[in-house]
């Protein structure tokens, strides 16, 4: 007898995709949850950071996410510096590559300002500014698992 059985969806019943409202514009206490894999094109490294709204502060939107693209392109220096400073990296710190930068900022807490932008008829959420938080660092709770 099978434990898991895969079945065809009922005819005429379309799979429903979850819908989410955009995160409202404003300031949010977040932590850098993760980064996408670093890719390189013509000597420029790029990735995407995922910020997660903290659930240990009073907010209507705990655990919601905001993404921002970053790269080592010369015009992206302001963004990398602002993210690093907001994460507590001292001014004057140098990184050899994007991987070193990510090691310094992933898991760190900060405050971001979120704004909306329109593109091709769709509304996107952008992280527009990055500031140090006045709160204690966020600690991700990892439940203990009993694995046999």
mmCIF file of N, CA and C in Angstrom:
data_model
loop_
_atom_site.group_PDB
_atom_site.id
_atom_site.type_symbol
_atom_site.label_atom_id
_atom_site.label_comp_id
_atom_site.label_asym_id
_atom_site.label_seq_id
_atom_site.Cartn_x
_atom_site.Cartn_y
_atom_site.Cartn_z
ATOM 1 N N UNK A 1 0.848 -1.182 0.000
ATOM 2 C CA UNK A 1 0.000 0.000 0.000
ATOM 3 C C UNK A 1 0.888 1.238 0.000
ATOM 4 N N UNK A 2 0.564 2.188 -0.862
ATOM 5 C CA UNK A 2 1.354 3.412 -0.992
ATOM 6 C C UNK A 2 1.091 4.365 0.168
ATOM 7 N N UNK A 3 2.132 5.025 0.597
ATOM 8 C CA UNK A 3 1.995 6.056 1.628
ATOM 9 C C UNK A 3 1.644 7.384 0.988
ATOM 10 N N UNK A 4 2.223 7.639 -0.178
ATOM 11 C CA UNK A 4 1.977 8.884 -0.912
ATOM 12 C C UNK A 4 1.446 8.520 -2.283
ATOM 13 N N UNK A 5 0.351 9.129 -2.666
ATOM 14 C CA UNK A 5 -0.231 8.865 -3.971
ATOM 15 C C UNK A 5 -0.443 10.184 -4.690
ATOM 16 N N UNK A 6 0.116 10.308 -5.887
ATOM 17 C CA UNK A 6 -0.008 11.516 -6.690
ATOM 18 C C UNK A 6 -1.209 11.344 -7.615
ATOM 19 N N UNK A 7 -2.107 12.321 -7.595
ATOM 20 C CA UNK A 7 -3.317 12.218 -8.414
ATOM 21 C C UNK A 7 -3.425 13.419 -9.339
ATOM 22 N N UNK A 8 -4.202 13.258 -10.395
ATOM 23 C CA UNK A 8 -4.496 14.345 -11.322
ATOM 24 C C UNK A 8 -5.481 15.300 -10.640
ATOM 25 N N UNK A 9 -5.349 16.617 -10.908
ATOM 26 C CA UNK A 9 -6.341 17.540 -10.356
ATOM 27 C C UNK A 9 -7.697 17.307 -11.026
ATOM 28 N N UNK A 10 -8.750 17.668 -10.309
ATOM 29 C CA UNK A 10 -10.091 17.514 -10.871
ATOM 30 C C UNK A 10 -10.221 18.359 -12.125
ATOM 31 N N UNK A 11 -10.926 17.835 -13.100
ATOM 32 C CA UNK A 11 -11.138 18.581 -14.342
ATOM 33 C C UNK A 11 -11.997 19.799 -14.052
ATOM 34 N N UNK A 12 -11.610 20.915 -14.668
ATOM 35 C CA UNK A 12 -12.372 22.146 -14.486
ATOM 36 C C UNK A 12 -11.987 22.920 -13.240
ATOM 37 N N UNK A 13 -11.124 22.361 -12.445
ATOM 38 C CA UNK A 13 -10.673 23.052 -11.231
ATOM 39 C C UNK A 13 -9.258 23.543 -11.489
ATOM 40 N N UNK A 14 -9.121 24.823 -11.636
ATOM 41 C CA UNK A 14 -7.801 25.404 -11.889
ATOM 42 C C UNK A 14 -7.018 25.473 -10.584
ATOM 43 N N UNK A 15 -5.729 25.225 -10.689
ATOM 44 C CA UNK A 15 -4.872 25.370 -9.506
ATOM 45 C C UNK A 15 -4.864 26.829 -9.090
ATOM 46 N N UNK A 16 -5.112 27.070 -7.827
ATOM 47 C CA UNK A 16 -5.168 28.441 -7.335
ATOM 48 C C UNK A 16 -3.802 28.850 -6.814
ATOM 49 N N UNK A 17 -3.299 29.930 -7.363
ATOM 50 C CA UNK A 17 -2.042 30.482 -6.886
ATOM 51 C C UNK A 17 -2.365 31.422 -5.731
ATOM 52 N N UNK A 18 -1.552 31.369 -4.682
ATOM 53 C CA UNK A 18 -1.797 32.320 -3.601
ATOM 54 C C UNK A 18 -1.542 33.746 -4.086
ATOM 55 N N UNK A 19 -2.319 34.665 -3.602
ATOM 56 C CA UNK A 19 -2.112 36.071 -3.960
ATOM 57 C C UNK A 19 -1.722 36.834 -2.704
ATOM 58 N N UNK A 20 -0.825 37.770 -2.874
ATOM 59 C CA UNK A 20 -0.346 38.567 -1.767
ATOM 60 C C UNK A 20 -0.408 40.035 -2.155
ATOM 61 N N UNK A 21 -0.797 40.843 -1.220
ATOM 62 C CA UNK A 21 -0.714 42.281 -1.444
ATOM 63 C C UNK A 21 0.741 42.682 -1.288
ATOM 64 N N UNK A 22 1.121 43.730 -2.003
ATOM 65 C CA UNK A 22 2.477 44.245 -1.841
ATOM 66 C C UNK A 22 2.656 44.759 -0.423
ATOM 67 N N UNK A 23 3.845 44.602 0.082
ATOM 68 C CA UNK A 23 4.187 45.166 1.377
ATOM 69 C C UNK A 23 4.004 46.674 1.287
ATOM 70 N N UNK A 24 3.239 47.287 2.190
ATOM 71 C CA UNK A 24 3.012 48.737 2.109
ATOM 72 C C UNK A 24 4.312 49.526 2.214
ATOM 73 N N UNK A 25 4.313 50.707 1.611
ATOM 74 C CA UNK A 25 5.473 51.587 1.701
ATOM 75 C C UNK A 25 5.678 51.997 3.157
ATOM 76 N N UNK A 26 6.948 52.194 3.524
ATOM 77 C CA UNK A 26 7.265 52.622 4.883
ATOM 78 C C UNK A 26 8.567 52.019 5.367
ATOM 79 N N UNK A 27 8.833 52.186 6.657
ATOM 80 C CA UNK A 27 10.051 51.675 7.271
ATOM 81 C C UNK A 27 9.798 50.357 7.974
ATOM 82 N N UNK A 28 10.749 49.433 7.853
ATOM 83 C CA UNK A 28 10.605 48.104 8.446
ATOM 84 C C UNK A 28 11.915 47.662 9.091
ATOM 85 N N UNK A 29 11.791 47.052 10.254
ATOM 86 C CA UNK A 29 12.918 46.400 10.901
ATOM 87 C C UNK A 29 13.043 45.018 10.266
ATOM 88 N N UNK A 30 14.212 44.729 9.710
ATOM 89 C CA UNK A 30 14.422 43.494 8.962
ATOM 90 C C UNK A 30 15.750 42.856 9.345
ATOM 91 N N UNK A 31 15.963 41.671 8.843
ATOM 92 C CA UNK A 31 17.297 41.070 8.853
ATOM 93 C C UNK A 31 17.541 40.509 7.458
ATOM 94 N N UNK A 32 18.808 40.404 7.093
ATOM 95 C CA UNK A 32 19.167 39.847 5.793
ATOM 96 C C UNK A 32 19.067 38.335 5.938
ATOM 97 N N UNK A 33 18.008 37.784 5.373
ATOM 98 C CA UNK A 33 17.725 36.363 5.539
ATOM 99 C C UNK A 33 18.659 35.493 4.713
ATOM 100 N N UNK A 34 18.839 35.861 3.446
ATOM 101 C CA UNK A 34 19.702 35.056 2.573
ATOM 102 C C UNK A 34 20.037 35.815 1.309
ATOM 103 N N UNK A 35 20.915 35.210 0.542
ATOM 104 C CA UNK A 35 21.290 35.762 -0.759
ATOM 105 C C UNK A 35 21.200 34.653 -1.789
ATOM 106 N N UNK A 36 20.878 35.039 -3.009
ATOM 107 C CA UNK A 36 20.886 34.083 -4.121
ATOM 108 C C UNK A 36 22.332 33.742 -4.458
ATOM 109 N N UNK A 37 22.508 32.732 -5.272
ATOM 110 C CA UNK A 37 23.848 32.380 -5.734
ATOM 111 C C UNK A 37 24.449 33.564 -6.492
ATOM 112 N N UNK A 38 25.727 33.765 -6.307
ATOM 113 C CA UNK A 38 26.435 34.837 -6.998
ATOM 114 C C UNK A 38 26.716 34.377 -8.428
ATOM 115 N N UNK A 39 26.370 35.239 -9.382
ATOM 116 C CA UNK A 39 26.684 34.967 -10.779
ATOM 117 C C UNK A 39 27.638 36.049 -11.268
ATOM 118 N N UNK A 40 28.351 35.754 -12.342
ATOM 119 C CA UNK A 40 29.304 36.723 -12.870
ATOM 120 C C UNK A 40 29.120 36.853 -14.372
ATOM 121 N N UNK A 41 29.145 38.084 -14.845
ATOM 122 C CA UNK A 41 29.040 38.364 -16.272
ATOM 123 C C UNK A 41 29.962 39.524 -16.587
ATOM 124 N N UNK A 42 30.895 39.288 -17.474
ATOM 125 C CA UNK A 42 31.863 40.303 -17.896
ATOM 126 C C UNK A 42 32.557 40.979 -16.711
ATOM 127 N N UNK A 43 32.939 40.165 -15.735
ATOM 128 C CA UNK A 43 33.685 40.662 -14.584
ATOM 129 C C UNK A 43 32.859 41.302 -13.490
ATOM 130 N N UNK A 44 31.535 41.363 -13.654
ATOM 131 C CA UNK A 44 30.662 41.958 -12.635
ATOM 132 C C UNK A 44 29.900 40.839 -11.936
ATOM 133 N N UNK A 45 30.031 40.779 -10.613
ATOM 134 C CA UNK A 45 29.318 39.789 -9.821
ATOM 135 C C UNK A 45 27.963 40.359 -9.415
ATOM 136 N N UNK A 46 26.923 39.518 -9.455
ATOM 137 C CA UNK A 46 25.605 39.975 -9.041
ATOM 138 C C UNK A 46 24.889 38.904 -8.245
ATOM 139 N N UNK A 47 23.955 39.385 -7.416
ATOM 140 C CA UNK A 47 23.124 38.496 -6.617
ATOM 141 C C UNK A 47 21.894 39.276 -6.164
ATOM 142 N N UNK A 48 21.053 38.615 -5.424
ATOM 143 C CA UNK A 48 19.852 39.234 -4.870
ATOM 144 C C UNK A 48 19.814 38.942 -3.381
ATOM 145 N N UNK A 49 19.547 39.967 -2.585
ATOM 146 C CA UNK A 49 19.403 39.802 -1.135
ATOM 147 C C UNK A 49 17.927 39.714 -0.781
ATOM 148 N N UNK A 50 17.606 38.845 0.167
ATOM 149 C CA UNK A 50 16.244 38.775 0.677
ATOM 150 C C UNK A 50 16.239 39.288 2.117
ATOM 151 N N UNK A 51 15.492 40.372 2.327
ATOM 152 C CA UNK A 51 15.286 40.908 3.666
ATOM 153 C C UNK A 51 13.974 40.340 4.190
ATOM 154 N N UNK A 52 13.943 39.968 5.460
ATOM 155 C CA UNK A 52 12.713 39.459 6.074
ATOM 156 C C UNK A 52 12.331 40.372 7.230
ATOM 157 N N UNK A 53 11.073 40.796 7.236
ATOM 158 C CA UNK A 53 10.577 41.656 8.310
ATOM 159 C C UNK A 53 10.608 40.859 9.611
ATOM 160 N N UNK A 54 11.177 41.480 10.636
ATOM 161 C CA UNK A 54 11.337 40.804 11.923
ATOM 162 C C UNK A 54 9.985 40.513 12.554
ATOM 163 N N UNK A 55 9.897 39.370 13.229
ATOM 164 C CA UNK A 55 8.665 39.008 13.911
ATOM 165 C C UNK A 55 8.748 39.224 15.418
ATOM 166 N N UNK A 56 9.846 39.819 15.866
ATOM 167 C CA UNK A 56 10.000 40.076 17.306
ATOM 168 C C UNK A 56 9.716 41.534 17.659
ATOM 169 N N UNK A 57 9.198 42.301 16.708
ATOM 170 C CA UNK A 57 8.798 43.684 16.953
ATOM 171 C C UNK A 57 7.336 43.829 16.549
ATOM 172 N N UNK A 58 6.699 44.851 17.057
ATOM 173 C CA UNK A 58 5.291 45.079 16.764
ATOM 174 C C UNK A 58 5.146 45.572 15.326
ATOM 175 N N UNK A 59 4.615 44.725 14.467
ATOM 176 C CA UNK A 59 4.407 45.076 13.067
ATOM 177 C C UNK A 59 3.209 44.310 12.523
ATOM 178 N N UNK A 60 2.571 44.882 11.534
ATOM 179 C CA UNK A 60 1.441 44.197 10.897
ATOM 180 C C UNK A 60 1.909 43.187 9.861
ATOM 181 N N UNK A 61 3.184 43.181 9.549
ATOM 182 C CA UNK A 61 3.678 42.364 8.438
ATOM 183 C C UNK A 61 4.871 41.496 8.816
ATOM 184 N N UNK A 62 4.794 40.746 9.920
ATOM 185 C CA UNK A 62 5.956 39.935 10.294
ATOM 186 C C UNK A 62 6.252 38.868 9.250
ATOM 187 N N UNK A 63 7.554 38.623 9.052
ATOM 188 C CA UNK A 63 8.071 37.564 8.192
ATOM 189 C C UNK A 63 7.881 37.812 6.697
ATOM 190 N N UNK A 64 7.296 38.949 6.306
ATOM 191 C CA UNK A 64 7.186 39.270 4.881
ATOM 192 C C UNK A 64 8.571 39.561 4.339
ATOM 193 N N UNK A 65 8.748 39.441 3.040
ATOM 194 C CA UNK A 65 10.065 39.586 2.451
ATOM 195 C C UNK A 65 10.123 40.724 1.447
ATOM 196 N N UNK A 66 11.324 41.256 1.300
ATOM 197 C CA UNK A 66 11.639 42.280 0.302
ATOM 198 C C UNK A 66 12.966 41.864 -0.323
ATOM 199 N N UNK A 67 13.048 41.945 -1.636
ATOM 200 C CA UNK A 67 14.270 41.587 -2.347
ATOM 201 C C UNK A 67 14.912 42.836 -2.930
ATOM 202 N N UNK A 68 16.236 42.796 -3.016
ATOM 203 C CA UNK A 68 16.950 43.852 -3.728
ATOM 204 C C UNK A 68 18.124 43.224 -4.465
ATOM 205 N N UNK A 69 18.345 43.697 -5.673
ATOM 206 C CA UNK A 69 19.472 43.222 -6.473
ATOM 207 C C UNK A 69 20.698 44.065 -6.175
ATOM 208 N N UNK A 70 21.837 43.393 -6.096
ATOM 209 C CA UNK A 70 23.101 44.098 -5.883
ATOM 210 C C UNK A 70 24.132 43.526 -6.846
ATOM 211 N N UNK A 71 25.142 44.330 -7.132
ATOM 212 C CA UNK A 71 26.225 43.869 -7.998
ATOM 213 C C UNK A 71 27.486 44.662 -7.696
ATOM 214 N N UNK A 72 28.577 44.222 -8.303
ATOM 215 C CA UNK A 72 29.852 44.920 -8.137
ATOM 216 C C UNK A 72 30.062 45.967 -9.222
ATOM 217 N N UNK A 73 29.004 46.295 -9.968
ATOM 218 C CA UNK A 73 29.100 47.354 -10.982
ATOM 219 C C UNK A 73 29.440 48.675 -10.296
ATOM 220 N N UNK A 74 30.219 49.530 -10.949
ATOM 221 C CA UNK A 74 30.625 50.796 -10.331
ATOM 222 C C UNK A 74 29.455 51.663 -9.839
ATOM 223 N N UNK A 75 28.334 51.645 -10.541
ATOM 224 C CA UNK A 75 27.207 52.482 -10.121
ATOM 225 C C UNK A 75 26.428 51.889 -8.950
ATOM 226 N N UNK A 76 26.851 50.740 -8.443
ATOM 227 C CA UNK A 76 26.161 50.085 -7.334
ATOM 228 C C UNK A 76 26.890 50.288 -6.007
ATOM 229 N N UNK A 77 27.998 51.012 -6.029
ATOM 230 C CA UNK A 77 28.794 51.206 -4.815
ATOM 231 C C UNK A 77 28.016 51.826 -3.667
ATOM 232 N N UNK A 78 27.169 52.807 -3.952
ATOM 233 C CA UNK A 78 26.377 53.459 -2.898
ATOM 234 C C UNK A 78 25.499 52.450 -2.168
ATOM 235 N N UNK A 79 24.900 51.523 -2.915
ATOM 236 C CA UNK A 79 23.983 50.558 -2.313
ATOM 237 C C UNK A 79 24.745 49.554 -1.447
ATOM 238 N N UNK A 80 25.866 49.053 -1.965
ATOM 239 C CA UNK A 80 26.680 48.119 -1.194
ATOM 240 C C UNK A 80 27.177 48.769 0.091
ATOM 241 N N UNK A 81 27.635 50.023 -0.005
ATOM 242 C CA UNK A 81 28.120 50.731 1.187
ATOM 243 C C UNK A 81 27.008 50.937 2.198
ATOM 244 N N UNK A 82 25.834 51.362 1.746
ATOM 245 C CA UNK A 82 24.727 51.610 2.665
ATOM 246 C C UNK A 82 24.254 50.335 3.353
ATOM 247 N N UNK A 83 24.197 49.235 2.608
ATOM 248 C CA UNK A 83 23.800 47.956 3.215
ATOM 249 C C UNK A 83 24.837 47.521 4.237
ATOM 250 N N UNK A 84 26.114 47.608 3.886
ATOM 251 C CA UNK A 84 27.180 47.188 4.799
ATOM 252 C C UNK A 84 27.191 48.033 6.068
ATOM 253 N N UNK A 85 27.104 49.360 5.919
ATOM 254 C CA UNK A 85 27.093 50.230 7.102
ATOM 255 C C UNK A 85 25.876 49.943 7.976
ATOM 256 N N UNK A 86 24.707 49.717 7.360
ATOM 257 C CA UNK A 86 23.504 49.403 8.125
ATOM 258 C C UNK A 86 23.654 48.078 8.866
ATOM 259 N N UNK A 87 24.428 47.155 8.292
ATOM 260 C CA UNK A 87 24.661 45.849 8.912
ATOM 261 C C UNK A 87 25.745 45.896 9.981
ATOM 262 N N UNK A 88 26.374 47.060 10.162
ATOM 263 C CA UNK A 88 27.393 47.196 11.197
ATOM 264 C C UNK A 88 28.813 46.972 10.721
ATOM 265 N N UNK A 89 29.031 46.906 9.427
ATOM 266 C CA UNK A 89 30.389 46.766 8.888
ATOM 267 C C UNK A 89 31.067 48.126 8.997
ATOM 268 N N UNK A 90 32.252 48.192 9.596
ATOM 269 C CA UNK A 90 32.924 49.482 9.757
ATOM 270 C C UNK A 90 33.310 50.123 8.428
ATOM 271 N N UNK A 91 33.205 51.441 8.366
ATOM 272 C CA UNK A 91 33.645 52.187 7.174
ATOM 273 C C UNK A 91 35.123 51.881 6.939
ATOM 274 N N UNK A 92 35.519 51.774 5.688
ATOM 275 C CA UNK A 92 36.899 51.475 5.343
ATOM 276 C C UNK A 92 37.176 50.000 5.127
ATOM 277 N N UNK A 93 36.179 49.149 5.416
ATOM 278 C CA UNK A 93 36.346 47.709 5.202
ATOM 279 C C UNK A 93 36.355 47.424 3.706
ATOM 280 N N UNK A 94 37.276 46.574 3.273
ATOM 281 C CA UNK A 94 37.352 46.167 1.868
ATOM 282 C C UNK A 94 36.949 44.706 1.738
ATOM 283 N N UNK A 95 36.306 44.387 0.635
ATOM 284 C CA UNK A 95 35.938 43.007 0.330
ATOM 285 C C UNK A 95 36.550 42.644 -1.016
ATOM 286 N N UNK A 96 37.113 41.443 -1.115
ATOM 287 C CA UNK A 96 37.739 40.998 -2.365
ATOM 288 C C UNK A 96 36.702 40.609 -3.412
ATOM 289 N N UNK A 97 35.524 40.169 -2.949
ATOM 290 C CA UNK A 97 34.501 39.709 -3.879
ATOM 291 C C UNK A 97 33.130 39.759 -3.200
ATOM 292 N N UNK A 98 32.104 39.429 -3.957
ATOM 293 C CA UNK A 98 30.735 39.471 -3.455
ATOM 294 C C UNK A 98 30.513 38.452 -2.340
ATOM 295 N N UNK A 99 31.168 37.311 -2.420
ATOM 296 C CA UNK A 99 31.011 36.280 -1.401
ATOM 297 C C UNK A 99 31.454 36.801 -0.036
ATOM 298 N N UNK A 100 32.585 37.517 0.024
ATOM 299 C CA UNK A 100 33.041 38.107 1.283
ATOM 300 C C UNK A 100 32.037 39.137 1.794
ATOM 301 N N UNK A 101 31.503 39.943 0.884
ATOM 302 C CA UNK A 101 30.496 40.937 1.263
ATOM 303 C C UNK A 101 29.276 40.245 1.876
ATOM 304 N N UNK A 102 28.805 39.189 1.226
ATOM 305 C CA UNK A 102 27.625 38.475 1.725
ATOM 306 C C UNK A 102 27.881 37.853 3.093
ATOM 307 N N UNK A 103 29.079 37.316 3.289
ATOM 308 C CA UNK A 103 29.422 36.747 4.595
ATOM 309 C C UNK A 103 29.293 37.791 5.705
ATOM 310 N N UNK A 104 29.560 39.044 5.375
ATOM 311 C CA UNK A 104 29.520 40.118 6.371
ATOM 312 C C UNK A 104 28.112 40.636 6.642
ATOM 313 N N UNK A 105 27.168 40.479 5.696
ATOM 314 C CA UNK A 105 25.852 41.098 5.883
ATOM 315 C C UNK A 105 24.709 40.114 6.092
ATOM 316 N N UNK A 106 24.813 38.885 5.578
ATOM 317 C CA UNK A 106 23.717 37.931 5.750
ATOM 318 C C UNK A 106 23.555 37.606 7.236
ATOM 319 N N UNK A 107 22.325 37.671 7.707
ATOM 320 C CA UNK A 107 22.012 37.422 9.111
ATOM 321 C C UNK A 107 21.974 38.681 9.956
ATOM 322 N N UNK A 108 22.405 39.810 9.414
ATOM 323 C CA UNK A 108 22.465 41.060 10.167
ATOM 324 C C UNK A 108 21.125 41.800 10.136
ATOM 325 N N UNK A 109 20.864 42.528 11.198
ATOM 326 C CA UNK A 109 19.636 43.313 11.328
ATOM 327 C C UNK A 109 19.867 44.738 10.866
ATOM 328 N N UNK A 110 18.797 45.361 10.359
ATOM 329 C CA UNK A 110 18.844 46.758 9.939
ATOM 330 C C UNK A 110 17.425 47.261 9.750
ATOM 331 N N UNK A 111 17.310 48.521 9.428
ATOM 332 C CA UNK A 111 16.017 49.104 9.080
ATOM 333 C C UNK A 111 16.082 49.492 7.610
ATOM 334 N N UNK A 112 15.004 49.191 6.866
ATOM 335 C CA UNK A 112 14.961 49.574 5.456
ATOM 336 C C UNK A 112 13.718 50.415 5.205
ATOM 337 N N UNK A 113 13.803 51.239 4.197
ATOM 338 C CA UNK A 113 12.660 52.001 3.726
ATOM 339 C C UNK A 113 12.192 51.353 2.427
ATOM 340 N N UNK A 114 10.914 51.026 2.382
ATOM 341 C CA UNK A 114 10.314 50.353 1.241
ATOM 342 C C UNK A 114 9.472 51.343 0.452
ATOM 343 N N UNK A 115 9.589 51.305 -0.877
ATOM 344 C CA UNK A 115 8.769 52.130 -1.765
ATOM 345 C C UNK A 115 8.286 51.249 -2.908
ATOM 346 N N UNK A 116 7.260 51.723 -3.588
ATOM 347 C CA UNK A 116 6.720 50.998 -4.739
ATOM 348 C C UNK A 116 7.175 51.669 -6.023
ATOM 349 N N UNK A 117 7.311 50.856 -7.072
ATOM 350 C CA UNK A 117 7.596 51.392 -8.403
ATOM 351 C C UNK A 117 6.749 50.627 -9.401
ATOM 352 N N UNK A 118 6.341 51.338 -10.434
ATOM 353 C CA UNK A 118 5.528 50.756 -11.498
ATOM 354 C C UNK A 118 6.431 50.395 -12.675
ATOM 355 N N UNK A 119 6.187 49.233 -13.261
ATOM 356 C CA UNK A 119 6.923 48.818 -14.454
ATOM 357 C C UNK A 119 6.038 47.866 -15.247
ATOM 358 N N UNK A 120 5.804 48.214 -16.488
ATOM 359 C CA UNK A 120 4.972 47.396 -17.380
ATOM 360 C C UNK A 120 3.624 47.027 -16.758
ATOM 361 N N UNK A 121 3.011 47.992 -16.103
ATOM 362 C CA UNK A 121 1.685 47.772 -15.540
ATOM 363 C C UNK A 121 1.655 47.003 -14.230
ATOM 364 N N UNK A 122 2.801 46.669 -13.691
ATOM 365 C CA UNK A 122 2.854 45.945 -12.418
ATOM 366 C C UNK A 122 3.519 46.820 -11.366
ATOM 367 N N UNK A 123 3.161 46.603 -10.123
ATOM 368 C CA UNK A 123 3.760 47.331 -9.013
ATOM 369 C C UNK A 123 4.759 46.424 -8.314
ATOM 370 N N UNK A 124 5.969 46.932 -8.140
ATOM 371 C CA UNK A 124 7.032 46.184 -7.483
ATOM 372 C C UNK A 124 7.432 46.889 -6.194
ATOM 373 N N UNK A 125 7.886 46.098 -5.229
ATOM 374 C CA UNK A 125 8.349 46.618 -3.944
ATOM 375 C C UNK A 125 9.865 46.720 -3.989
ATOM 376 N N UNK A 126 10.401 47.887 -3.656
ATOM 377 C CA UNK A 126 11.846 48.112 -3.658
ATOM 378 C C UNK A 126 12.320 48.571 -2.292
ATOM 379 N N UNK A 127 13.479 48.078 -1.890
ATOM 380 C CA UNK A 127 14.165 48.610 -0.717
ATOM 381 C C UNK A 127 14.951 49.823 -1.196
ATOM 382 N N UNK A 128 14.615 51.013 -0.696
ATOM 383 C CA UNK A 128 15.196 52.260 -1.197
ATOM 384 C C UNK A 128 16.295 52.831 -0.309
ATOM 385 N N UNK A 129 16.262 52.520 0.981
ATOM 386 C CA UNK A 129 17.267 53.069 1.899
ATOM 387 C C UNK A 129 17.524 52.048 3.001
ATOM 388 N N UNK A 130 18.729 52.090 3.556
ATOM 389 C CA UNK A 130 19.180 51.111 4.536
ATOM 390 C C UNK A 130 19.815 51.853 5.708
ATOM 391 N N UNK A 131 19.373 51.553 6.936
ATOM 392 C CA UNK A 131 19.857 52.247 8.124
ATOM 393 C C UNK A 131 20.183 51.250 9.222
ATOM 394 N N UNK A 132 21.137 51.596 10.095
ATOM 395 C CA UNK A 132 21.389 50.726 11.256
ATOM 396 C C UNK A 132 20.133 50.690 12.139
ATOM 397 N N UNK A 133 19.887 49.569 12.727
ATOM 398 C CA UNK A 133 18.757 49.444 13.642
ATOM 399 C C UNK A 133 19.166 49.896 15.036
ATOM 400 N N UNK A 134 18.204 50.316 15.795
ATOM 401 C CA UNK A 134 18.450 50.654 17.204
ATOM 402 C C UNK A 134 18.087 49.485 18.107
ATOM 403 N N UNK A 135 17.582 48.426 17.509
ATOM 404 C CA UNK A 135 17.167 47.242 18.251
ATOM 405 C C UNK A 135 18.320 46.255 18.375
ATOM 406 N N UNK A 136 18.174 45.323 19.305
ATOM 407 C CA UNK A 136 19.194 44.269 19.403
ATOM 408 C C UNK A 136 19.109 43.397 18.165
ATOM 409 N N UNK A 137 20.188 42.692 17.865
ATOM 410 C CA UNK A 137 20.216 41.835 16.687
ATOM 411 C C UNK A 137 19.117 40.790 16.765
ATOM 412 N N UNK A 138 18.586 40.446 15.614
ATOM 413 C CA UNK A 138 17.559 39.424 15.517
ATOM 414 C C UNK A 138 18.232 38.061 15.572
ATOM 415 N N UNK A 139 17.658 37.148 16.320
ATOM 416 C CA UNK A 139 18.182 35.792 16.409
ATOM 417 C C UNK A 139 17.178 34.864 15.752
ATOM 418 N N UNK A 140 17.630 34.156 14.752
ATOM 419 C CA UNK A 140 16.766 33.192 14.082
ATOM 420 C C UNK A 140 16.693 31.959 14.968
ATOM 421 N N UNK A 141 15.461 31.614 15.337
ATOM 422 C CA UNK A 141 15.251 30.428 16.178
ATOM 423 C C UNK A 141 15.159 29.194 15.291
ATOM 424 N N UNK A 142 16.032 28.223 15.533
ATOM 425 C CA UNK A 142 15.996 26.971 14.795
ATOM 426 C C UNK A 142 15.512 25.888 15.742
ATOM 427 N N UNK A 143 14.325 25.332 15.431
ATOM 428 C CA UNK A 143 13.810 24.289 16.337
ATOM 429 C C UNK A 143 14.675 23.048 16.290
ATOM 430 N N UNK A 144 14.767 22.388 17.435
ATOM 431 C CA UNK A 144 15.505 21.126 17.476
ATOM 432 C C UNK A 144 14.640 20.049 16.850
ATOM 433 N N UNK A 145 15.260 19.237 16.022
ATOM 434 C CA UNK A 145 14.540 18.155 15.362
ATOM 435 C C UNK A 145 15.040 16.818 15.882
ATOM 436 N N UNK A 146 14.111 15.932 16.159
ATOM 437 C CA UNK A 146 14.485 14.567 16.546
ATOM 438 C C UNK A 146 14.536 13.750 15.283
ATOM 439 N N UNK A 147 15.743 13.518 14.802
ATOM 440 C CA UNK A 147 15.922 12.719 13.599
ATOM 441 C C UNK A 147 16.557 11.406 13.981
ATOM 442 N N UNK A 148 15.972 10.364 13.514
ATOM 443 C CA UNK A 148 16.465 9.032 13.865
ATOM 444 C C UNK A 148 17.416 8.545 12.805
#
